[in-house]
Amino acid sequence: MSTGILVMGHGHFASGITSALELIMGRQTDYEAVDFPADSDKVELSQRMEQALKRLKGNDQILILTDLFSGTPFNVAMEKVTEQPALKLYYGFNLGMLMELISRRMFQADGSLTEGLAEVGQQQVGLFDPHSMEAYTEAGEDEL
Amino acid sequence: MSTGILVMGHGHFASGITSALELIMGRQTDYEAVDFPADSDKVELSQRMEQALKRLKGNDQILILTDLFSGTPFNVAMEKVTEQPALKLYYGFNLGMLMELISRRMFQADGSLTEGLAEVGQQQVGLFDPHSMEAYTEAGEDEL
C-alpha cells in the first residue's frame, strides 16, 4: 500500500519543516510541500493544493498534514477531505510526527501506517528536564 | 516579567515556522530564530545560538524551543540549559504551541507563562474527523 504525503502551512512552514526532514532522512518522493506566503490568497493556495494532490494521485492513500487546526491551509484541506473521505487530514504536526510517518512509510507498507500517529506527535512535545540527563543518554543521543 | 524566545531547528525549520507565526500574529520582538542549514556544523550552530542568546539577554527569562528531542539543535541547547538552569528548553513544538506562548507573553506577563505549555502543544496535534464539522464550526473557523 503506497502513501502520498502533502504538507501544508502558513508562510514557509511547509518548506521549512521539509528542509529539516530531508536533512535528517534524505530526499523524499511521493511527498509535496505547499507554502502559503504572505502575498498569496486562498484561491491560489487551493490551486497549488490541487496540483500537489494530482502529483500524488498514483498512491493508494494520501495524508495531508497542516500546521494548525484552523487557518487557511487547514480550511482548504478540510473542504477537500470532506469531499473525499479517503484523504486523511492531520493538524498541528511537529517534526517528530512527520519523521515517524516517513519511517513507517519506508518499513511498514500496510494499512497500519496511521495507527496512533497523532498520539506519536503528542508524545514528541515536551519540556526538557535538566535533571533527566540519564534518561536522555539512554534514549540515545545522536549527532543529526 | 519579560520573556525572550529562541526557536531552533534543523534546516530552515526555525525560519519557516517563524514566517508562519508572523503571518498570523505579526512581527515579533525579543524573538530569535536560528536555522541549521545542511552546509553548517555544530560549532557554527553553537556560535549562532550564543549570539541569539546575547540579543535576548535583557529578558527576565529565556525559553528555547527546538524542533526535535535529540539532534544537533536540541543537543546544543541542552548543553546550554544544563549550564544555566534558568533557561527552559522545549522540544517537538508545533505552531499552535508557539502561538499560545506568544499570546501568553502579550497578555500574561507573569511567571505562569510556561504553565502547561508542553501540554498545549500536545493538545494541538490531532487527526481531523470529517464527521465533526459541527465541533469545528463551534471552535470558530477563521480565515488566517
PDB file of C-alpha atoms in Angstrom:
ATOM      1  CA  MET A   1       0.000   0.000   0.000  1.00  0.00           C
ATOM      2  CA  SER A   2       1.638   3.258  -1.139  1.00  0.00           C
ATOM      3  CA  THR A   3       1.132   6.534   0.695  1.00  0.00           C
ATOM      4  CA  GLY A   4       1.431  10.076  -0.636  1.00  0.00           C
ATOM      5  CA  ILE A   5       2.132  12.876   1.826  1.00  0.00           C
ATOM      6  CA  LEU A   6       1.113  16.519   1.434  1.00  0.00           C
ATOM      7  CA  VAL A   7       2.411  19.044   3.945  1.00  0.00           C
ATOM      8  CA  MET A   8       0.763  22.490   4.116  1.00  0.00           C
ATOM      9  CA  GLY A   9       1.151  25.518   6.325  1.00  0.00           C
ATOM     10  CA  HIS A  10       1.206  29.286   6.689  1.00  0.00           C
ATOM     11  CA  GLY A  11       4.168  31.252   5.331  1.00  0.00           C
ATOM     12  CA  HIS A  12       7.118  28.965   4.644  1.00  0.00           C
ATOM     13  CA  PHE A  13       6.241  26.463   7.349  1.00  0.00           C
ATOM     14  CA  ALA A  14       5.845  23.576   4.885  1.00  0.00           C
ATOM     15  CA  SER A  15       9.126  24.078   3.021  1.00  0.00           C
ATOM     16  CA  GLY A  16      10.895  24.825   6.331  1.00  0.00           C
ATOM     17  CA  ILE A  17       9.871  21.598   8.066  1.00  0.00           C
ATOM     18  CA  THR A  18      10.550  19.704   4.839  1.00  0.00           C
ATOM     19  CA  SER A  19      14.133  21.014   4.753  1.00  0.00           C
ATOM     20  CA  ALA A  20      14.551  19.710   8.323  1.00  0.00           C
ATOM     21  CA  LEU A  21      13.038  16.339   7.410  1.00  0.00           C
ATOM     22  CA  GLU A  22      15.214  15.912   4.330  1.00  0.00           C
ATOM     23  CA  LEU A  23      18.364  16.965   6.179  1.00  0.00           C
ATOM     24  CA  ILE A  24      17.761  14.089   8.587  1.00  0.00           C
ATOM     25  CA  MET A  25      16.046  11.442   6.460  1.00  0.00           C
ATOM     26  CA  GLY A  26      17.070  12.310   2.907  1.00  0.00           C
ATOM     27  CA  ARG A  27      15.157  13.400  -0.172  1.00  0.00           C
ATOM     28  CA  GLN A  28      11.517  12.270  -0.231  1.00  0.00           C
ATOM     29  CA  THR A  29       9.371  11.095  -3.126  1.00  0.00           C
ATOM     30  CA  ASP A  30       5.562  10.960  -3.186  1.00  0.00           C
ATOM     31  CA  TYR A  31       5.849  13.982  -0.952  1.00  0.00           C
ATOM     32  CA  GLU A  32       4.635  17.536  -1.570  1.00  0.00           C
ATOM     33  CA  ALA A  33       5.132  20.716   0.461  1.00  0.00           C
ATOM     34  CA  VAL A  34       2.772  23.612  -0.225  1.00  0.00           C
ATOM     35  CA  ASP A  35       3.563  27.021   1.271  1.00  0.00           C
ATOM     36  CA  PHE A  36       1.127  29.875   1.831  1.00  0.00           C
ATOM     37  CA  PRO A  37       3.268  33.020   1.563  1.00  0.00           C
ATOM     38  CA  ALA A  38       2.074  36.416   2.780  1.00  0.00           C
ATOM     39  CA  ASP A  39       1.352  37.686  -0.730  1.00  0.00           C
ATOM     40  CA  SER A  40      -0.835  34.694  -1.609  1.00  0.00           C
ATOM     41  CA  ASP A  41      -4.578  34.051  -1.182  1.00  0.00           C
ATOM     42  CA  LYS A  42      -6.975  31.178  -0.571  1.00  0.00           C
ATOM     43  CA  VAL A  43      -7.753  30.617  -4.278  1.00  0.00           C
ATOM     44  CA  GLU A  44      -4.064  30.356  -5.138  1.00  0.00           C
ATOM     45  CA  LEU A  45      -3.415  28.024  -2.226  1.00  0.00           C
ATOM     46  CA  SER A  46      -6.328  25.847  -3.241  1.00  0.00           C
ATOM     47  CA  GLN A  47      -4.945  25.607  -6.789  1.00  0.00           C
ATOM     48  CA  ARG A  48      -1.488  24.658  -5.538  1.00  0.00           C
ATOM     49  CA  MET A  49      -3.032  22.019  -3.282  1.00  0.00           C
ATOM     50  CA  GLU A  50      -4.977  20.539  -6.219  1.00  0.00           C
ATOM     51  CA  GLN A  51      -1.805  20.384  -8.330  1.00  0.00           C
ATOM     52  CA  ALA A  52       0.072  18.679  -5.492  1.00  0.00           C
ATOM     53  CA  LEU A  53      -2.745  16.155  -4.987  1.00  0.00           C
ATOM     54  CA  LYS A  54      -2.683  15.410  -8.712  1.00  0.00           C
ATOM     55  CA  ARG A  55       1.040  14.601  -8.499  1.00  0.00           C
ATOM     56  CA  LEU A  56       0.326  12.226  -5.582  1.00  0.00           C
ATOM     57  CA  LYS A  57      -2.614  10.570  -7.337  1.00  0.00           C
ATOM     58  CA  GLY A  58      -0.872   7.263  -8.098  1.00  0.00           C
ATOM     59  CA  ASN A  59      -0.810   6.393  -4.388  1.00  0.00           C
ATOM     60  CA  ASP A  60      -3.310   4.159  -2.579  1.00  0.00           C
ATOM     61  CA  GLN A  61      -3.827   6.749   0.136  1.00  0.00           C
ATOM     62  CA  ILE A  62      -2.913  10.386   0.687  1.00  0.00           C
ATOM     63  CA  LEU A  63      -2.315  12.043   4.040  1.00  0.00           C
ATOM     64  CA  ILE A  64      -2.483  15.824   4.392  1.00  0.00           C
ATOM     65  CA  LEU A  65      -0.629  17.415   7.303  1.00  0.00           C
ATOM     66  CA  THR A  66      -1.332  21.057   8.161  1.00  0.00           C
ATOM     67  CA  ASP A  67       0.446  23.321  10.630  1.00  0.00           C
ATOM     68  CA  LEU A  68      -2.607  24.312  12.655  1.00  0.00           C
ATOM     69  CA  PHE A  69      -6.201  23.448  13.480  1.00  0.00           C
ATOM     70  CA  SER A  70      -7.991  26.304  11.662  1.00  0.00           C
ATOM     71  CA  GLY A  71      -6.370  28.835   9.374  1.00  0.00           C
ATOM     72  CA  THR A  72      -6.484  28.887   5.572  1.00  0.00           C
ATOM     73  CA  PRO A  73      -4.259  25.829   4.898  1.00  0.00           C
ATOM     74  CA  PHE A  74      -6.373  23.705   7.248  1.00  0.00           C
ATOM     75  CA  ASN A  75      -9.638  25.115   5.900  1.00  0.00           C
ATOM     76  CA  VAL A  76      -8.700  24.496   2.268  1.00  0.00           C
ATOM     77  CA  ALA A  77      -7.620  20.933   3.100  1.00  0.00           C
ATOM     78  CA  MET A  78     -10.706  20.349   5.221  1.00  0.00           C
ATOM     79  CA  GLU A  79     -13.014  21.200   2.328  1.00  0.00           C
ATOM     80  CA  LYS A  80     -11.153  18.651   0.206  1.00  0.00           C
ATOM     81  CA  VAL A  81     -11.259  15.961   2.899  1.00  0.00           C
ATOM     82  CA  THR A  82     -14.976  16.500   3.391  1.00  0.00           C
ATOM     83  CA  GLU A  83     -15.463  15.812  -0.352  1.00  0.00           C
ATOM     84  CA  GLN A  84     -13.053  12.854  -0.415  1.00  0.00           C
ATOM     85  CA  PRO A  85     -13.130  10.984   2.896  1.00  0.00           C
ATOM     86  CA  ALA A  86     -10.341   8.659   1.663  1.00  0.00           C
ATOM     87  CA  LEU A  87      -7.943  11.532   2.346  1.00  0.00           C
ATOM     88  CA  LYS A  88      -6.766  11.877   5.934  1.00  0.00           C
ATOM     89  CA  LEU A  89      -6.108  15.282   7.466  1.00  0.00           C
ATOM     90  CA  TYR A  90      -3.793  15.902  10.432  1.00  0.00           C
ATOM     91  CA  TYR A  91      -3.179  19.268  12.061  1.00  0.00           C
ATOM     92  CA  GLY A  92      -0.598  20.719  14.424  1.00  0.00           C
ATOM     93  CA  PHE A  93       2.044  18.182  13.421  1.00  0.00           C
ATOM     94  CA  ASN A  94       5.642  18.509  14.515  1.00  0.00           C
ATOM     95  CA  LEU A  95       8.891  17.226  13.044  1.00  0.00           C
ATOM     96  CA  GLY A  96       8.941  14.095  15.195  1.00  0.00           C
ATOM     97  CA  MET A  97       5.499  13.076  13.967  1.00  0.00           C
ATOM     98  CA  LEU A  98       6.489  13.684  10.350  1.00  0.00           C
ATOM     99  CA  MET A  99       9.661  11.620  10.800  1.00  0.00           C
ATOM    100  CA  GLU A 100       7.661   8.792  12.361  1.00  0.00           C
ATOM    101  CA  LEU A 101       5.303   8.851   9.388  1.00  0.00           C
ATOM    102  CA  ILE A 102       8.178   8.771   6.871  1.00  0.00           C
ATOM    103  CA  SER A 103       9.837   5.964   8.764  1.00  0.00           C
ATOM    104  CA  ARG A 104       6.608   3.938   8.855  1.00  0.00           C
ATOM    105  CA  ARG A 105       6.130   4.537   5.143  1.00  0.00           C
ATOM    106  CA  MET A 106       9.561   3.040   4.479  1.00  0.00           C
ATOM    107  CA  PHE A 107       9.278  -0.009   6.710  1.00  0.00           C
ATOM    108  CA  GLN A 108       5.596  -0.670   7.236  1.00  0.00           C
ATOM    109  CA  ALA A 109       3.807  -0.581   3.915  1.00  0.00           C
ATOM    110  CA  ASP A 110       0.407  -1.714   5.162  1.00  0.00           C
ATOM    111  CA  GLY A 111      -2.752  -0.005   6.366  1.00  0.00           C
ATOM    112  CA  SER A 112      -1.458   0.399   9.926  1.00  0.00           C
ATOM    113  CA  LEU A 113       0.679   3.353   8.830  1.00  0.00           C
ATOM    114  CA  THR A 114      -1.584   5.891  10.508  1.00  0.00           C
ATOM    115  CA  GLU A 115      -2.279   3.921  13.688  1.00  0.00           C
ATOM    116  CA  GLY A 116      -1.788   6.217  16.653  1.00  0.00           C
ATOM    117  CA  LEU A 117       0.101   8.718  14.514  1.00  0.00           C
ATOM    118  CA  ALA A 118      -1.377  11.831  16.138  1.00  0.00           C
ATOM    119  CA  GLU A 119      -0.542  10.348  19.543  1.00  0.00           C
ATOM    120  CA  VAL A 120       3.080   9.982  18.423  1.00  0.00           C
ATOM    121  CA  GLY A 121       3.045  13.685  17.612  1.00  0.00           C
ATOM    122  CA  GLN A 122       1.684  14.417  21.079  1.00  0.00           C
ATOM    123  CA  GLN A 123       4.346  12.311  22.775  1.00  0.00           C
ATOM    124  CA  GLN A 124       7.056  14.166  20.872  1.00  0.00           C
ATOM    125  CA  VAL A 125       6.224  17.518  22.517  1.00  0.00           C
ATOM    126  CA  GLY A 126       7.822  18.176  25.865  1.00  0.00           C
ATOM    127  CA  LEU A 127       9.775  20.252  28.339  1.00  0.00           C
ATOM    128  CA  PHE A 128      13.329  19.016  28.854  1.00  0.00           C
ATOM    129  CA  ASP A 129      14.233  18.301  32.448  1.00  0.00           C
ATOM    130  CA  PRO A 130      17.950  19.095  33.009  1.00  0.00           C
ATOM    131  CA  HIS A 131      17.936  16.560  35.869  1.00  0.00           C
ATOM    132  CA  SER A 132      16.969  13.769  33.498  1.00  0.00           C
ATOM    133  CA  MET A 133      20.248  13.575  31.598  1.00  0.00           C
ATOM    134  CA  GLU A 134      20.406   9.872  32.350  1.00  0.00           C
ATOM    135  CA  ALA A 135      17.084   9.199  30.661  1.00  0.00           C
ATOM    136  CA  TYR A 136      18.241  11.207  27.678  1.00  0.00           C
ATOM    137  CA  THR A 137      21.507   9.322  27.335  1.00  0.00           C
ATOM    138  CA  GLU A 138      19.568   6.056  27.471  1.00  0.00           C
ATOM    139  CA  ALA A 139      17.307   7.292  24.686  1.00  0.00           C
ATOM    140  CA  GLY A 140      20.444   7.565  22.544  1.00  0.00           C
ATOM    141  CA  GLU A 141      21.950  10.946  21.760  1.00  0.00           C
ATOM    142  CA  ASP A 142      22.796  11.304  18.096  1.00  0.00           C
ATOM    143  CA  GLU A 143      24.525  13.980  16.100  1.00  0.00           C
ATOM    144  CA  LEU A 144      21.953  14.735  13.432  1.00  0.00           C
TER     145      LEU A 144
ATOM    146  CA  MET B   1       8.356  39.671  33.778  1.00  0.00           C
ATOM    147  CA  SER B   2       9.760  39.753  30.239  1.00  0.00           C
ATOM    148  CA  THR B   3      10.395  36.613  28.218  1.00  0.00           C
ATOM    149  CA  GLY B   4      12.802  36.073  25.340  1.00  0.00           C
ATOM    150  CA  ILE B   5      12.116  33.278  22.891  1.00  0.00           C
ATOM    151  CA  LEU B   6      14.696  31.365  20.865  1.00  0.00           C
ATOM    152  CA  VAL B   7      13.494  28.934  18.210  1.00  0.00           C
ATOM    153  CA  MET B   8      15.961  26.398  16.774  1.00  0.00           C
ATOM    154  CA  GLY B   9      15.721  23.514  14.349  1.00  0.00           C
ATOM    155  CA  HIS B  10      17.246  21.512  11.525  1.00  0.00           C
ATOM    156  CA  GLY B  11      17.445  23.012   8.031  1.00  0.00           C
ATOM    157  CA  HIS B  12      15.122  26.011   7.735  1.00  0.00           C
ATOM    158  CA  PHE B  13      12.597  24.762  10.270  1.00  0.00           C
ATOM    159  CA  ALA B  14      13.087  27.756  12.590  1.00  0.00           C
ATOM    160  CA  SER B  15      12.728  30.469   9.944  1.00  0.00           C
ATOM    161  CA  GLY B  16       9.873  28.544   8.316  1.00  0.00           C
ATOM    162  CA  ILE B  17       7.726  28.261  11.455  1.00  0.00           C
ATOM    163  CA  THR B  18       8.610  31.873  12.288  1.00  0.00           C
ATOM    164  CA  SER B  19       7.275  33.037   8.917  1.00  0.00           C
ATOM    165  CA  ALA B  20       4.006  31.216   9.716  1.00  0.00           C
ATOM    166  CA  LEU B  21       3.853  32.750  13.192  1.00  0.00           C
ATOM    167  CA  GLU B  22       4.497  36.276  11.949  1.00  0.00           C
ATOM    168  CA  LEU B  23       1.981  35.928   9.119  1.00  0.00           C
ATOM    169  CA  ILE B  24      -0.694  35.207  11.736  1.00  0.00           C
ATOM    170  CA  MET B  25       0.449  37.207  14.776  1.00  0.00           C
ATOM    171  CA  GLY B  26       2.674  39.912  13.304  1.00  0.00           C
ATOM    172  CA  ARG B  27       6.345  40.756  13.680  1.00  0.00           C
ATOM    173  CA  GLN B  28       7.899  39.592  16.952  1.00  0.00           C
ATOM    174  CA  THR B  29      10.491  41.253  19.160  1.00  0.00           C
ATOM    175  CA  ASP B  30      12.629  39.530  21.817  1.00  0.00           C
ATOM    176  CA  TYR B  31      12.422  36.593  19.482  1.00  0.00           C
ATOM    177  CA  GLU B  32      15.209  34.795  17.642  1.00  0.00           C
ATOM    178  CA  ALA B  33      15.092  32.030  15.018  1.00  0.00           C
ATOM    179  CA  VAL B  34      18.283  30.055  14.425  1.00  0.00           C
ATOM    180  CA  ASP B  35      18.456  27.715  11.434  1.00  0.00           C
ATOM    181  CA  PHE B  36      20.841  24.797  10.981  1.00  0.00           C
ATOM    182  CA  PRO B  37      21.313  24.547   7.201  1.00  0.00           C
ATOM    183  CA  ALA B  38      22.803  21.480   5.525  1.00  0.00           C
ATOM    184  CA  ASP B  39      26.198  23.147   4.958  1.00  0.00           C
ATOM    185  CA  SER B  40      26.564  24.138   8.616  1.00  0.00           C
ATOM    186  CA  ASP B  41      28.085  22.315  11.609  1.00  0.00           C
ATOM    187  CA  LYS B  42      27.635  22.064  15.359  1.00  0.00           C
ATOM    188  CA  VAL B  43      30.300  24.673  16.177  1.00  0.00           C
ATOM    189  CA  GLU B  44      28.688  27.229  13.867  1.00  0.00           C
ATOM    190  CA  LEU B  45      25.232  26.465  15.266  1.00  0.00           C
ATOM    191  CA  SER B  46      26.511  26.854  18.792  1.00  0.00           C
ATOM    192  CA  GLN B  47      28.001  30.252  17.921  1.00  0.00           C
ATOM    193  CA  ARG B  48      24.770  31.441  16.337  1.00  0.00           C
ATOM    194  CA  MET B  49      22.844  30.277  19.409  1.00  0.00           C
ATOM    195  CA  GLU B  50      25.204  32.206  21.703  1.00  0.00           C
ATOM    196  CA  GLN B  51      24.761  35.369  19.613  1.00  0.00           C
ATOM    197  CA  ALA B  52      20.977  34.969  19.712  1.00  0.00           C
ATOM    198  CA  LEU B  53      21.020  34.417  23.489  1.00  0.00           C
ATOM    199  CA  LYS B  54      23.125  37.564  23.860  1.00  0.00           C
ATOM    200  CA  ARG B  55      20.499  39.570  21.980  1.00  0.00           C
ATOM    201  CA  LEU B  56      17.798  38.181  24.314  1.00  0.00           C
ATOM    202  CA  LYS B  57      19.843  38.859  27.451  1.00  0.00           C
ATOM    203  CA  GLY B  58      17.785  41.796  28.706  1.00  0.00           C
ATOM    204  CA  ASN B  59      14.830  39.495  29.443  1.00  0.00           C
ATOM    205  CA  ASP B  60      13.960  38.023  32.831  1.00  0.00           C
ATOM    206  CA  GLN B  61      13.666  34.553  31.369  1.00  0.00           C
ATOM    207  CA  ILE B  62      14.536  32.866  28.073  1.00  0.00           C
ATOM    208  CA  LEU B  63      12.736  29.892  26.568  1.00  0.00           C
ATOM    209  CA  ILE B  64      14.414  27.762  23.890  1.00  0.00           C
ATOM    210  CA  LEU B  65      12.176  25.759  21.577  1.00  0.00           C
ATOM    211  CA  THR B  66      13.730  23.062  19.385  1.00  0.00           C
ATOM    212  CA  ASP B  67      12.177  21.019  16.607  1.00  0.00           C
ATOM    213  CA  LEU B  68      13.010  17.595  17.984  1.00  0.00           C
ATOM    214  CA  PHE B  69      14.071  15.679  21.070  1.00  0.00           C
ATOM    215  CA  SER B  70      17.669  14.826  20.098  1.00  0.00           C
ATOM    216  CA  GLY B  71      19.503  16.080  17.033  1.00  0.00           C
ATOM    217  CA  THR B  72      22.146  18.818  16.949  1.00  0.00           C
ATOM    218  CA  PRO B  73      19.869  21.828  17.692  1.00  0.00           C
ATOM    219  CA  PHE B  74      18.468  20.081  20.780  1.00  0.00           C
ATOM    220  CA  ASN B  75      21.895  18.838  21.875  1.00  0.00           C
ATOM    221  CA  VAL B  76      23.492  22.269  21.571  1.00  0.00           C
ATOM    222  CA  ALA B  77      20.622  23.849  23.512  1.00  0.00           C
ATOM    223  CA  MET B  78      20.668  21.074  26.098  1.00  0.00           C
ATOM    224  CA  GLU B  79      24.324  21.698  26.908  1.00  0.00           C
ATOM    225  CA  LYS B  80      23.472  25.362  27.473  1.00  0.00           C
ATOM    226  CA  VAL B  81      20.432  24.592  29.635  1.00  0.00           C
ATOM    227  CA  THR B  82      22.461  22.190  31.736  1.00  0.00           C
ATOM    228  CA  GLU B  83      24.917  25.050  32.459  1.00  0.00           C
ATOM    229  CA  GLN B  84      22.170  27.635  33.005  1.00  0.00           C
ATOM    230  CA  PRO B  85      19.109  26.030  34.584  1.00  0.00           C
ATOM    231  CA  ALA B  86      17.261  29.377  34.372  1.00  0.00           C
ATOM    232  CA  LEU B  87      16.811  28.675  30.666  1.00  0.00           C
ATOM    233  CA  LYS B  88      13.902  26.425  29.753  1.00  0.00           C
ATOM    234  CA  LEU B  89      14.140  24.008  26.832  1.00  0.00           C
ATOM    235  CA  TYR B  90      11.151  22.635  24.932  1.00  0.00           C
ATOM    236  CA  TYR B  91      11.311  20.133  22.084  1.00  0.00           C
ATOM    237  CA  GLY B  92       8.970  18.931  19.366  1.00  0.00           C
ATOM    238  CA  PHE B  93       6.924  22.133  19.429  1.00  0.00           C
ATOM    239  CA  ASN B  94       4.324  22.907  16.797  1.00  0.00           C
ATOM    240  CA  LEU B  95       2.860  26.162  15.516  1.00  0.00           C
ATOM    241  CA  GLY B  96      -0.131  26.070  17.895  1.00  0.00           C
ATOM    242  CA  MET B  97       2.149  25.824  20.907  1.00  0.00           C
ATOM    243  CA  LEU B  98       4.319  28.684  19.669  1.00  0.00           C
ATOM    244  CA  MET B  99       1.226  30.835  19.082  1.00  0.00           C
ATOM    245  CA  GLU B 100      -0.050  30.054  22.578  1.00  0.00           C
ATOM    246  CA  LEU B 101       3.313  31.096  24.006  1.00  0.00           C
ATOM    247  CA  ILE B 102       3.342  34.370  22.051  1.00  0.00           C
ATOM    248  CA  SER B 103      -0.221  35.101  23.095  1.00  0.00           C
ATOM    249  CA  ARG B 104       0.576  34.420  26.764  1.00  0.00           C
ATOM    250  CA  ARG B 105       3.635  36.662  26.508  1.00  0.00           C
ATOM    251  CA  MET B 106       1.425  39.507  25.312  1.00  0.00           C
ATOM    252  CA  PHE B 107      -1.349  39.151  27.867  1.00  0.00           C
ATOM    253  CA  GLN B 108       0.078  37.301  30.835  1.00  0.00           C
ATOM    254  CA  ALA B 109       3.345  38.861  31.836  1.00  0.00           C
ATOM    255  CA  ASP B 110       3.896  36.839  34.991  1.00  0.00           C
ATOM    256  CA  GLY B 111       5.717  33.638  35.877  1.00  0.00           C
ATOM    257  CA  SER B 112       2.788  31.427  34.859  1.00  0.00           C
ATOM    258  CA  LEU B 113       3.683  31.870  31.195  1.00  0.00           C
ATOM    259  CA  THR B 114       5.059  28.359  30.876  1.00  0.00           C
ATOM    260  CA  GLU B 115       2.387  26.578  32.917  1.00  0.00           C
ATOM    261  CA  GLY B 116       1.208  23.542  30.992  1.00  0.00           C
ATOM    262  CA  LEU B 117       2.763  24.865  27.789  1.00  0.00           C
ATOM    263  CA  ALA B 118       4.005  21.480  26.529  1.00  0.00           C
ATOM    264  CA  GLU B 119       0.538  20.057  27.195  1.00  0.00           C
ATOM    265  CA  VAL B 120      -0.943  22.791  24.991  1.00  0.00           C
ATOM    266  CA  GLY B 121       1.406  21.639  22.244  1.00  0.00           C
ATOM    267  CA  GLN B 122       0.207  18.064  22.737  1.00  0.00           C
ATOM    268  CA  GLN B 123      -3.435  19.081  22.567  1.00  0.00           C
ATOM    269  CA  GLN B 124      -2.821  20.914  19.311  1.00  0.00           C
ATOM    270  CA  VAL B 125      -1.844  17.731  17.439  1.00  0.00           C
ATOM    271  CA  GLY B 126      -4.674  15.699  16.005  1.00  0.00           C
ATOM    272  CA  LEU B 127      -6.439  13.831  13.235  1.00  0.00           C
ATOM    273  CA  PHE B 128      -9.381  15.742  11.767  1.00  0.00           C
ATOM    274  CA  ASP B 129     -12.659  13.844  11.837  1.00  0.00           C
ATOM    275  CA  PRO B 130     -14.762  14.852   8.794  1.00  0.00           C
ATOM    276  CA  HIS B 131     -17.878  13.933  10.789  1.00  0.00           C
ATOM    277  CA  SER B 132     -17.059  16.551  13.405  1.00  0.00           C
ATOM    278  CA  MET B 133     -17.726  19.630  11.271  1.00  0.00           C
ATOM    279  CA  GLU B 134     -20.076  20.894  13.966  1.00  0.00           C
ATOM    280  CA  ALA B 135     -17.367  20.839  16.624  1.00  0.00           C
ATOM    281  CA  TYR B 136     -15.060  22.670  14.256  1.00  0.00           C
ATOM    282  CA  THR B 137     -17.570  25.388  13.447  1.00  0.00           C
ATOM    283  CA  GLU B 138     -18.142  25.881  17.182  1.00  0.00           C
ATOM    284  CA  ALA B 139     -14.382  26.257  17.723  1.00  0.00           C
ATOM    285  CA  GLY B 140     -14.553  29.250  15.368  1.00  0.00           C
ATOM    286  CA  GLU B 141     -13.331  28.972  11.814  1.00  0.00           C
ATOM    287  CA  ASP B 142     -11.186  31.904  10.795  1.00  0.00           C
ATOM    288  CA  GLU B 143      -9.556  32.920   7.553  1.00  0.00           C
ATOM    289  CA  LEU B 144      -5.938  33.328   8.561  1.00  0.00           C
TER     290      LEU B 144
END
